Amino acid sequence: MGERYLEDFAVGQIFVSGRLRVTKEQIKAFAAEFDPQPFHLDEEAAQNTFFKGLAASGWHTAALTMRLLVEAAGGTLGPEKIMIVEQSSWRRSVF
């Protein structure tokens, strides 16, 4: 990938990375430790929420995204490449 900095990217540019499969067990394990809400932990309880089923925590998907970014960068992001997130939004649920 080479050395790239924030100013090397344009708004709307698409970045392609590897892929990860997220299982129900992983969703529940992450939620149990870090985001214990019913729609992340309990499939039956999640049916009665706005998700209408089990959904991964946004924080879980953010952590997975960081993993994919680091892997795509060759396994490390130096201090000069640390990302600063000013605003986060989750546009689609992960089921």
C-alpha atoms as a printed R data frame, in Angstrom:
   type eleno elety resid chain resno       x       y      z
1  ATOM     1    CA   MET     A     1   0.000   0.000  0.000
2  ATOM     2    CA   GLY     A     2   2.917   2.387  0.603
3  ATOM     3    CA   GLU     A     3   3.010   5.453  2.799
4  ATOM     4    CA   ARG     A     4  -0.357   7.194  2.761
5  ATOM     5    CA   TYR     A     5  -1.624  10.034  4.877
6  ATOM     6    CA   LEU     A     6  -5.046  11.544  5.473
7  ATOM     7    CA   GLU     A     7  -4.502  14.153  2.786
8  ATOM     8    CA   ASP     A     8  -3.907  11.339  0.265
9  ATOM     9    CA   PHE     A     9  -7.583  10.352  0.460
10 ATOM    10    CA   ALA     A    10 -10.561  12.123 -1.087
11 ATOM    11    CA   VAL     A    11 -14.076  12.336  0.348
12 ATOM    12    CA   GLY     A    12 -16.103   9.441 -1.023
13 ATOM    13    CA   GLN     A    13 -13.059   7.440 -2.080
14 ATOM    14    CA   ILE     A    14 -13.491   3.701 -1.661
15 ATOM    15    CA   PHE     A    15 -10.870   1.668  0.195
16 ATOM    16    CA   VAL     A    16 -10.844  -2.082 -0.409
17 ATOM    17    CA   SER     A    17  -9.709  -4.413  2.368
18 ATOM    18    CA   GLY     A    18  -9.943  -8.072  3.262
19 ATOM    19    CA   ARG     A    19 -13.137  -9.635  4.552
20 ATOM    20    CA   LEU     A    20 -14.227 -11.096  7.875
21 ATOM    21    CA   ARG     A    21 -17.169 -13.347  8.709
22 ATOM    22    CA   VAL     A    22 -18.841 -12.530 12.019
23 ATOM    23    CA   THR     A    23 -20.687 -15.334 13.783
24 ATOM    24    CA   LYS     A    24 -23.556 -15.086 16.267
25 ATOM    25    CA   GLU     A    25 -21.219 -16.445 18.911
26 ATOM    26    CA   GLN     A    26 -18.681 -13.666 18.255
27 ATOM    27    CA   ILE     A    27 -21.418 -11.002 18.345
28 ATOM    28    CA   LYS     A    28 -22.659 -12.293 21.704
29 ATOM    29    CA   ALA     A    29 -19.157 -12.703 23.194
30 ATOM    30    CA   PHE     A    30 -18.133  -9.150 22.299
31 ATOM    31    CA   ALA     A    31 -21.418  -7.772 23.603
32 ATOM    32    CA   ALA     A    32 -21.189  -9.714 26.863
33 ATOM    33    CA   GLU     A    33 -17.846  -8.092 27.598
34 ATOM    34    CA   PHE     A    34 -18.179  -4.600 26.102
35 ATOM    35    CA   ASP     A    35 -21.748  -3.669 25.037
36 ATOM    36    CA   PRO     A    36 -24.293  -5.749 26.989
37 ATOM    37    CA   GLN     A    37 -27.544  -4.708 25.357
38 ATOM    38    CA   PRO     A    38 -30.384  -7.177 24.629
39 ATOM    39    CA   PHE     A    39 -30.221  -6.811 20.840
40 ATOM    40    CA   HIS     A    40 -26.538  -7.857 20.940
41 ATOM    41    CA   LEU     A    41 -26.896 -10.674 23.476
42 ATOM    42    CA   ASP     A    42 -30.232 -12.438 23.136
43 ATOM    43    CA   GLU     A    43 -31.760 -13.481 19.814
44 ATOM    44    CA   GLU     A    44 -35.272 -13.752 21.229
45 ATOM    45    CA   ALA     A    45 -35.153 -10.405 23.034
46 ATOM    46    CA   ALA     A    46 -33.662  -8.807 19.913
47 ATOM    47    CA   GLN     A    47 -36.810  -9.726 17.950
48 ATOM    48    CA   ASN     A    48 -38.684  -7.069 19.956
49 ATOM    49    CA   THR     A    49 -36.273  -4.238 19.132
50 ATOM    50    CA   PHE     A    50 -35.901  -1.936 16.138
51 ATOM    51    CA   PHE     A    51 -33.342  -4.415 14.712
52 ATOM    52    CA   LYS     A    52 -35.908  -7.257 14.659
53 ATOM    53    CA   GLY     A    53 -33.083  -9.690 15.380
54 ATOM    54    CA   LEU     A    54 -29.579 -10.091 16.774
55 ATOM    55    CA   ALA     A    55 -27.262  -7.276 15.676
56 ATOM    56    CA   ALA     A    56 -23.543  -6.745 16.208
57 ATOM    57    CA   SER     A    57 -22.440  -3.823 18.345
58 ATOM    58    CA   GLY     A    58 -21.259  -0.811 16.377
59 ATOM    59    CA   TRP     A    59 -18.149  -0.859 18.563
60 ATOM    60    CA   HIS     A    60 -17.535  -4.468 17.512
61 ATOM    61    CA   THR     A    61 -17.753  -3.547 13.836
62 ATOM    62    CA   ALA     A    62 -15.479  -0.536 14.437
63 ATOM    63    CA   ALA     A    63 -12.867  -2.825 16.026
64 ATOM    64    CA   LEU     A    64 -13.128  -5.253 13.105
65 ATOM    65    CA   THR     A    65 -12.724  -2.349 10.680
66 ATOM    66    CA   MET     A    66  -9.538  -1.305 12.481
67 ATOM    67    CA   ARG     A    67  -8.201  -4.854 12.177
68 ATOM    68    CA   LEU     A    68  -8.872  -4.870  8.420
69 ATOM    69    CA   LEU     A    69  -7.229  -1.456  8.044
70 ATOM    70    CA   VAL     A    70  -4.088  -2.559  9.904
71 ATOM    71    CA   GLU     A    71  -3.878  -5.786  7.889
72 ATOM    72    CA   ALA     A    72  -4.271  -3.863  4.621
73 ATOM    73    CA   ALA     A    73  -1.500  -1.492  5.745
74 ATOM    74    CA   GLY     A    74   0.921  -4.385  6.128
75 ATOM    75    CA   GLY     A    75   0.386  -5.224  9.792
76 ATOM    76    CA   THR     A    76   1.170  -1.934 11.492
77 ATOM    77    CA   LEU     A    77   0.099   1.674 11.608
78 ATOM    78    CA   GLY     A    78   2.805   3.947 12.964
79 ATOM    79    CA   PRO     A    79   2.123   6.907 15.253
80 ATOM    80    CA   GLU     A    80   2.054   9.239 12.273
81 ATOM    81    CA   LYS     A    81  -0.922   7.266 10.910
82 ATOM    82    CA   ILE     A    82  -3.128   7.154 13.978
83 ATOM    83    CA   MET     A    83  -6.716   7.810 13.039
84 ATOM    84    CA   ILE     A    84  -8.752  10.448 14.815
85 ATOM    85    CA   VAL     A    85 -12.483   9.898 14.649
86 ATOM    86    CA   GLU     A    86 -14.474  13.078 14.988
87 ATOM    87    CA   GLN     A    87 -17.830  11.528 14.178
88 ATOM    88    CA   SER     A    88 -19.059   7.952 13.888
89 ATOM    89    CA   SER     A    89 -22.255   6.633 12.425
90 ATOM    90    CA   TRP     A    90 -23.444   3.151 11.682
91 ATOM    91    CA   ARG     A    91 -25.437   3.196  8.449
92 ATOM    92    CA   ARG     A    92 -26.234  -0.514  8.273
93 ATOM    93    CA   SER     A    93 -26.662  -3.158 10.910
94 ATOM    94    CA   VAL     A    94 -24.561  -6.324 10.949
95 ATOM    95    CA   PHE     A    95 -26.763  -9.370 11.530
